[in-house]
GROMACS .gro file of C-alpha atoms in nm:
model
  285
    1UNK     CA    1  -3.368  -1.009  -6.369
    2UNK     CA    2  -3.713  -1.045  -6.221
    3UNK     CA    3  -3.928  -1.328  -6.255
    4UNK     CA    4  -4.209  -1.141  -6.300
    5UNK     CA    5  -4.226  -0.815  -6.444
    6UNK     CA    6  -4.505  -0.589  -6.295
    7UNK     CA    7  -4.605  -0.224  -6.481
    8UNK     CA    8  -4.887   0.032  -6.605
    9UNK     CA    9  -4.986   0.119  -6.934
   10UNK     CA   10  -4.782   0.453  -6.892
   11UNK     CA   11  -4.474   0.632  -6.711
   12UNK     CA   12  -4.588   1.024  -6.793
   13UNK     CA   13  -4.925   1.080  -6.609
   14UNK     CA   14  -4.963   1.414  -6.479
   15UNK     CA   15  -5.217   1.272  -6.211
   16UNK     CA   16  -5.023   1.075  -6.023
   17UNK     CA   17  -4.839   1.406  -5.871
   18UNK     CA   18  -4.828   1.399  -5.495
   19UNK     CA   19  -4.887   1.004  -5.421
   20UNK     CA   20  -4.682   0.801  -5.710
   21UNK     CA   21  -4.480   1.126  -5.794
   22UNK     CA   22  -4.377   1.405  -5.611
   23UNK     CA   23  -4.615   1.684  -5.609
   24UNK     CA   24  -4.417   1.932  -5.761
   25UNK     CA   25  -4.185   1.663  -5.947
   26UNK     CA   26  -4.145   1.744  -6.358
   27UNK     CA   27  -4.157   1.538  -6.666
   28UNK     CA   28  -3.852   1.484  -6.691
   29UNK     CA   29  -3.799   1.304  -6.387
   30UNK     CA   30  -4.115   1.067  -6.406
   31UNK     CA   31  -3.989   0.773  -6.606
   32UNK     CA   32  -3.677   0.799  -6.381
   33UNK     CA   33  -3.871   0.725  -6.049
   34UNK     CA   34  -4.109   0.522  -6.267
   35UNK     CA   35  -3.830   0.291  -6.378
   36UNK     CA   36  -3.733   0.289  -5.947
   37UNK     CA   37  -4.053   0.093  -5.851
   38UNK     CA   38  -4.216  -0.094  -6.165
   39UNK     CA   39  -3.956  -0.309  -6.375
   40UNK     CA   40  -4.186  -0.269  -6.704
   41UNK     CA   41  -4.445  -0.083  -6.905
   42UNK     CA   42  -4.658  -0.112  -7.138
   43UNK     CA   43  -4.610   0.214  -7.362
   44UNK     CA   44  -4.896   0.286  -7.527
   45UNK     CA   45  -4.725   0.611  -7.656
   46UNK     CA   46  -4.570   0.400  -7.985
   47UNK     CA   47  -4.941   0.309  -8.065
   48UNK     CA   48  -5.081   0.641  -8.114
   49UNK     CA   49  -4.748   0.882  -8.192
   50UNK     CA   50  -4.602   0.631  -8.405
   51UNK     CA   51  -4.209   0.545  -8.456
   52UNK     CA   52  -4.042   0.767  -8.199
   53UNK     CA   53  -3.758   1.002  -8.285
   54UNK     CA   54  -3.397   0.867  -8.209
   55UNK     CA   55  -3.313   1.134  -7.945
   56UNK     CA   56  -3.607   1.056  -7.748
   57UNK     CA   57  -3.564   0.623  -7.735
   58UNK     CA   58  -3.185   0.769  -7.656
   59UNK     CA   59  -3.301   0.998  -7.375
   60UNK     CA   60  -3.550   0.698  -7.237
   61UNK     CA   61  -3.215   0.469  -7.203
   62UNK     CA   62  -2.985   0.661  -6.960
   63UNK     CA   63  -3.319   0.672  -6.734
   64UNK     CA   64  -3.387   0.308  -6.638
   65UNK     CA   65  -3.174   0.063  -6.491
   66UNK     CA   66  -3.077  -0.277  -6.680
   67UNK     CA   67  -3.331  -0.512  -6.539
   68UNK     CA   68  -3.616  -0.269  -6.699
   69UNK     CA   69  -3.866  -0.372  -7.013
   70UNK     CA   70  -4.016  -0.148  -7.254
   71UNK     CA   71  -4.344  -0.328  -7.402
   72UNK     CA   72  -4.373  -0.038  -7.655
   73UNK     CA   73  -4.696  -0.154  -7.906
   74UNK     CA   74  -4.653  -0.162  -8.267
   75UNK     CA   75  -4.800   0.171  -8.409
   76UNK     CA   76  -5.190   0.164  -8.519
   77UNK     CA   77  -5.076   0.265  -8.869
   78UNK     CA   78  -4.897  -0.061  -8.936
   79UNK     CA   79  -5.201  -0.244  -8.765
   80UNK     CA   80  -5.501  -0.061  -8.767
   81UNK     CA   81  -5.445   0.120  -9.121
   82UNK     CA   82  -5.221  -0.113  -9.308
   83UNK     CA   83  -5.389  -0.398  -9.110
   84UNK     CA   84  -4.981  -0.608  -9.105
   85UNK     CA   85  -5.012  -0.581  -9.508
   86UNK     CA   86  -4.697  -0.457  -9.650
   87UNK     CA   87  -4.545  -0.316  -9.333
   88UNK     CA   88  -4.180  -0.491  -9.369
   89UNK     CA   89  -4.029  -0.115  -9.387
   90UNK     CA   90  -4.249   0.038  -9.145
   91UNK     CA   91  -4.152  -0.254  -8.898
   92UNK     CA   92  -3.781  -0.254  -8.969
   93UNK     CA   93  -3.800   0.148  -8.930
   94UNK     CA   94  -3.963   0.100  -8.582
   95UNK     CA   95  -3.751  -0.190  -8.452
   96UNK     CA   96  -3.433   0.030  -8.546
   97UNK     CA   97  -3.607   0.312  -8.387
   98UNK     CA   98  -3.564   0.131  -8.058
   99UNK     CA   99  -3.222  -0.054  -8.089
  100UNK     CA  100  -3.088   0.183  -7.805
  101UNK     CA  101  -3.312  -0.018  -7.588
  102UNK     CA  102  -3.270  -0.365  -7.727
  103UNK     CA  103  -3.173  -0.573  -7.436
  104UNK     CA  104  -3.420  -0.373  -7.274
  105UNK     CA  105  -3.754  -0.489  -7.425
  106UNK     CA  106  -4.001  -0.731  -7.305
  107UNK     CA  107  -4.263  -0.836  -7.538
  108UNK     CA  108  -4.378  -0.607  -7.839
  109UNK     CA  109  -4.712  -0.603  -7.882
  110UNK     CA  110  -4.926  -0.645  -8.147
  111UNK     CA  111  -5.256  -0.518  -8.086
  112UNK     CA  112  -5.491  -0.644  -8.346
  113UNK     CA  113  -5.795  -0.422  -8.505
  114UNK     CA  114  -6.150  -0.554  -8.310
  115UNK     CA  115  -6.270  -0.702  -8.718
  116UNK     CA  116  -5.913  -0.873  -8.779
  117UNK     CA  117  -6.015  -1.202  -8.823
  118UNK     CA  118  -5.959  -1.562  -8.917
  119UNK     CA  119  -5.948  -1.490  -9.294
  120UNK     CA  120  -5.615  -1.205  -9.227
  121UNK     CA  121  -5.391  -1.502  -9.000
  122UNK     CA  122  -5.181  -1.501  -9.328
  123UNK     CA  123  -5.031  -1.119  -9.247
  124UNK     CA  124  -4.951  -1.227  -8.904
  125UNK     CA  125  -4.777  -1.571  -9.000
  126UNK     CA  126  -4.580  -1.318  -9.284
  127UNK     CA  127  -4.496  -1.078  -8.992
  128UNK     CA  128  -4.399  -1.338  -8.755
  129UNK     CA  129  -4.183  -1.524  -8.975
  130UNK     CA  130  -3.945  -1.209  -9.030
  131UNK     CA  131  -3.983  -1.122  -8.636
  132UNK     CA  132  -3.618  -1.081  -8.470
  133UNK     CA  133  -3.589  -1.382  -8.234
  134UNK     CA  134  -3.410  -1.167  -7.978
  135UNK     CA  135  -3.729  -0.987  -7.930
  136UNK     CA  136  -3.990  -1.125  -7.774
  137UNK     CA  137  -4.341  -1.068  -7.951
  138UNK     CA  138  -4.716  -1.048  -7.779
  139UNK     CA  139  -5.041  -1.048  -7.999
  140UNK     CA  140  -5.371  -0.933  -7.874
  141UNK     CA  141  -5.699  -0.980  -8.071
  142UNK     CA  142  -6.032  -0.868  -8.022
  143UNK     CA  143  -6.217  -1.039  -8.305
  144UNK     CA  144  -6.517  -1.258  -8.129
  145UNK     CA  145  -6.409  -1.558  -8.342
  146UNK     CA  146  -6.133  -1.585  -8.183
  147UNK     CA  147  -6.279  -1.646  -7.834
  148UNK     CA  148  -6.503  -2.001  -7.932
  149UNK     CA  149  -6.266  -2.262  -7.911
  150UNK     CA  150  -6.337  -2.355  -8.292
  151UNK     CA  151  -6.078  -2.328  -8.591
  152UNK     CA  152  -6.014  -1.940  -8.568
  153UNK     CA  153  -5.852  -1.998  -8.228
  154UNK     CA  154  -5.717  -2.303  -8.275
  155UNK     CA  155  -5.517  -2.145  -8.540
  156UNK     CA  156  -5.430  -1.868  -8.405
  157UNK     CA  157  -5.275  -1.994  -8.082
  158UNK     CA  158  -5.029  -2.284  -8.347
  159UNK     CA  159  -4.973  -2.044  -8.504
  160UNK     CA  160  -4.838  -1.824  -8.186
  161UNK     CA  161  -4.706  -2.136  -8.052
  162UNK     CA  162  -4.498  -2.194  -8.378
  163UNK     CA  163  -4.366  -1.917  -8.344
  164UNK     CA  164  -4.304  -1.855  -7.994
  165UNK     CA  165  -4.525  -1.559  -7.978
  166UNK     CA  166  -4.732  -1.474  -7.648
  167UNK     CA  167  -5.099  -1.408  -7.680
  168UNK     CA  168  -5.216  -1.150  -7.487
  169UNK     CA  169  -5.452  -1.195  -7.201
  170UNK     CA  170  -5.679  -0.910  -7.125
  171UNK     CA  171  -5.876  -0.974  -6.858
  172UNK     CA  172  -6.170  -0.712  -6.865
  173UNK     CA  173  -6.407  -0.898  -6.590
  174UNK     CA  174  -6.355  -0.660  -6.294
  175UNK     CA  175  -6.410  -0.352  -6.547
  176UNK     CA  176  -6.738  -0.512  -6.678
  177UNK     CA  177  -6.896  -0.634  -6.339
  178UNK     CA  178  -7.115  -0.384  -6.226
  179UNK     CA  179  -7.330  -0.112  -6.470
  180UNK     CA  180  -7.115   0.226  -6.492
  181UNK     CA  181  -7.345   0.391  -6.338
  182UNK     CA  182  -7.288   0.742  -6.307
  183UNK     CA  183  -6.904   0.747  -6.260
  184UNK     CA  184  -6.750   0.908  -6.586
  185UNK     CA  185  -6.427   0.701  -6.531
  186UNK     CA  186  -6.636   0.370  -6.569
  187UNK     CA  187  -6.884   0.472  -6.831
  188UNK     CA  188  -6.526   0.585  -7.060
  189UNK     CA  189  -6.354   0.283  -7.002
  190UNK     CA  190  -6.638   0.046  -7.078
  191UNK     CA  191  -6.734   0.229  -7.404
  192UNK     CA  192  -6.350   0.169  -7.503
  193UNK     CA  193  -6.259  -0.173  -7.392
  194UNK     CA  194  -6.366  -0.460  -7.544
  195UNK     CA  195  -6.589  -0.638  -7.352
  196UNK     CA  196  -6.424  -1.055  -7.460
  197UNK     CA  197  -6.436  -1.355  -7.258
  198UNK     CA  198  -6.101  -1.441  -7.069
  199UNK     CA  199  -5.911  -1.709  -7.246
  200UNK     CA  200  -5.575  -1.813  -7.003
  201UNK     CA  201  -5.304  -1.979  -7.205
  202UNK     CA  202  -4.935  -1.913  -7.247
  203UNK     CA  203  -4.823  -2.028  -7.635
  204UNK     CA  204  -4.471  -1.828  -7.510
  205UNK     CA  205  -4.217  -1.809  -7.235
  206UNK     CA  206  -4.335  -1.431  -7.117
  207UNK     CA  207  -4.694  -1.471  -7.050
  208UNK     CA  208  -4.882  -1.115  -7.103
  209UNK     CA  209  -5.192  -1.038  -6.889
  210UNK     CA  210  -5.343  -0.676  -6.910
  211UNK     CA  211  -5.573  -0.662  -6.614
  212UNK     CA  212  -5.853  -0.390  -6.625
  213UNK     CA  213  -5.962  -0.294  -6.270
  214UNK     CA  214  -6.217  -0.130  -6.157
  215UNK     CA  215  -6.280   0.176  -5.947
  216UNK     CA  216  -6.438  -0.059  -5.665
  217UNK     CA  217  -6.081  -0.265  -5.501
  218UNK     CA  218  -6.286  -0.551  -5.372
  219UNK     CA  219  -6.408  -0.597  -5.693
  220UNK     CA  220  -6.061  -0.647  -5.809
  221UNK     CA  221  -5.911  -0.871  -5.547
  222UNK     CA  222  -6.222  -1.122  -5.566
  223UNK     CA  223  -6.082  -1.142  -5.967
  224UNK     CA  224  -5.772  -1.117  -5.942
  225UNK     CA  225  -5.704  -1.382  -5.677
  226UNK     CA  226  -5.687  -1.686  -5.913
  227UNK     CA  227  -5.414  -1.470  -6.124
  228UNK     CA  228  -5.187  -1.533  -5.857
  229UNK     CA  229  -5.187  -1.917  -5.846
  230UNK     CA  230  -5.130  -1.900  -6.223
  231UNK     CA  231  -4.876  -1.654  -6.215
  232UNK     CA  232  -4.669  -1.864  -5.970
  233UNK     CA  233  -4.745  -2.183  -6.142
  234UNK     CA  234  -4.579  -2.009  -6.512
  235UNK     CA  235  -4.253  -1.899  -6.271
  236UNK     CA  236  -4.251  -2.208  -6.144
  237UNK     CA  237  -4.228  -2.354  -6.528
  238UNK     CA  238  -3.958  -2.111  -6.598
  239UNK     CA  239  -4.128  -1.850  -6.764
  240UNK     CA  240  -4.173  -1.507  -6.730
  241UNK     CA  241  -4.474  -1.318  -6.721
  242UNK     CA  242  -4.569  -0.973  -6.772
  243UNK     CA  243  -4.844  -0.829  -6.565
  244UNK     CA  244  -4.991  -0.503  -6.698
  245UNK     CA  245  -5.280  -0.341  -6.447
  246UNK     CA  246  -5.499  -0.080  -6.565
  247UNK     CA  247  -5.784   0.094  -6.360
  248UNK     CA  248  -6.083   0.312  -6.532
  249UNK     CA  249  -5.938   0.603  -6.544
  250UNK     CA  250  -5.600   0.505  -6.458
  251UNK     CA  251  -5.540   0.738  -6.134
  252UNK     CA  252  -5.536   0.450  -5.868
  253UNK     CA  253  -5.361   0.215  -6.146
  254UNK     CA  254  -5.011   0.268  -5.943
  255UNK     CA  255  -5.230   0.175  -5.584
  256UNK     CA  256  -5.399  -0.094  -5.789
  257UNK     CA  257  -5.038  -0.250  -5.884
  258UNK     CA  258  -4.899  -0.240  -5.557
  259UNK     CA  259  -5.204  -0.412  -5.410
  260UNK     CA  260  -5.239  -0.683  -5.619
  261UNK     CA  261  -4.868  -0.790  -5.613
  262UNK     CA  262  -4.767  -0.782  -5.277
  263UNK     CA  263  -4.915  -1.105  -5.186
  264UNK     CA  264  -4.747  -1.231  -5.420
  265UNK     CA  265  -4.415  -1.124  -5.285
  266UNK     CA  266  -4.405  -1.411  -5.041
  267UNK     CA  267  -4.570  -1.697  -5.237
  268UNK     CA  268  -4.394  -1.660  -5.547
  269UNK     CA  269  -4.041  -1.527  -5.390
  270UNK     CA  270  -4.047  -1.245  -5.550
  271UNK     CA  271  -3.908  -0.890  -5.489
  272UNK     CA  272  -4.070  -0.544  -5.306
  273UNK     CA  273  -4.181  -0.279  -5.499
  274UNK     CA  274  -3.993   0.040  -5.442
  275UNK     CA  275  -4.129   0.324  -5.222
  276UNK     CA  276  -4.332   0.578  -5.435
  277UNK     CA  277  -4.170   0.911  -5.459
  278UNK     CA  278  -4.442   1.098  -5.341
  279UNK     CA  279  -4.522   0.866  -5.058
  280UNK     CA  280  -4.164   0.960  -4.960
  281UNK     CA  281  -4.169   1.282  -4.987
  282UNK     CA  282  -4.500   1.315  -4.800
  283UNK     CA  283  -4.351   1.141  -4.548
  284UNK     CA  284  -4.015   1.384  -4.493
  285UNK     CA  285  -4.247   1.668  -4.464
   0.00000   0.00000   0.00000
């Protein structure tokens, strides 16, 4: 089991053919050599498609290997629509939807509507009260209040804390450090991230970052390099953290990964990434 678990925000993207994947390589294959060099992902799929059908979650399991973690997000219509009210049958539906996998999942995450805000905390507590213990649970919110280090966060990480739920960390600093300019990739991406303060704090035993890179990789080493003193530090405590690396447009997220974590290969003891099928490939030609 890793010590750190390292992954994108997505296994099936078509333009990673001929340097993650294989040029010519199909669908079906990609989670399979996904699962071969990243131990995790984020799976945003759950979030926008909803509860996915039984033969599918069965298909994803005889593709990984054991030590892999599905991060699958809630779906927006249990957060975004029902905003956590009355979603105890939704949630059970979903959570059943995946028992093929359970053993297999790494934090579930509850990604939070940008206006959900002090006053709503009750529908999380009710949610996390009835949340499977074997499961661990991540909770990201965008609301401003709760970024101030008054009562609305205060509460919100006891109440994570209480619970043993992991607040997510997105860390959109790199993203927002220059002016997009006029690279479409950067101008997308800063229109639809949320441009909130980095708070660092671990209320759980799998810490959750989501780092947003950007397009420049200087840029992202000068902000990621205190990530990896804090990452080390948490394994050293005996937790297990999640790291989730984004890019603007996602195309050099799998680069991105693999640069940013093999320093930490040596420092923190922990494992090499595995070759990237297209890099192999490329190199049998």
């Amino acid at each position: 089991m890793p010590s750190l678990y390292l992954g994108l925000a997505m296994w099936a993207n078509p333009d990673w053919r001929g340097g993650f994947y294989a040029p010519h390589s199909g669908r079906e294959h990609w989670l399979e050599d996904y699962s071969g060099v990243f131990p995790a992902v984020e799976g945003n799929t759950t979030f926008y498609s909803g509860t996915p059908r039984p033969e599918t979650v069965a298909g994803w399991a005889t593709q990984i290997p054991e030590h892999f973690r599905f991060c699958f997000k809630l779906p927006q219509q249990l957060t975004h629509v029902q905003r956590l009210q009355d979603i105890e049958a939704g949630l059970d539906d979903f959570l059943t939807a995946l028992a093929p996998l359970h053993g297999r999942l790494g934090p579930l995450m509850i990604q939070l509507p940008r206006d959900f805000g002090h006053a709503e905390l009750p529908a999380l507590r009710r949610v996390l009260e009835r949340w499977p213990s074997e499961i661990p649970c991540a909770v990201e919110v965008r609301h401003s209040e709760f970024f101030h280090k008054g009562e609305a966060e205060r509460d919100f990480n006891r109440l994570l804390i209480t619970y043993g739920a992991n607040r997510v960390m997105l860390d959109v600093r790199p993203l927002f450090s220059t002016g997009p300019g006029t690279v479409p990739g950067l101008l997308k991406a800063q229109a639809e991230k949320p441009k909130l303060p980095l708070h660092v704090i671990s209320t759980g035993d799998f810490p959750l970052v989501r780092f947003i890179g950007h397009l420049d990789k200087s840029v992202n080493e000068r902000y990621f390099a205190d990530w990896r003193e804090r990452l080390g530090l948490w394994i050293k405590q005996g937790k297990t953290p999640f790291l989730f690396v984004h890019t603007a447009d996602n195309r050099g997220a799998p680069e991105l990964a693999r640069q940013l974590y093999d320093p930490l290969i040596k420092s923190a003891g922990l494992a090499e990434l595995g070759t990237f099928a297209g890099e192999r490939q490329n190199r049998l030609l």
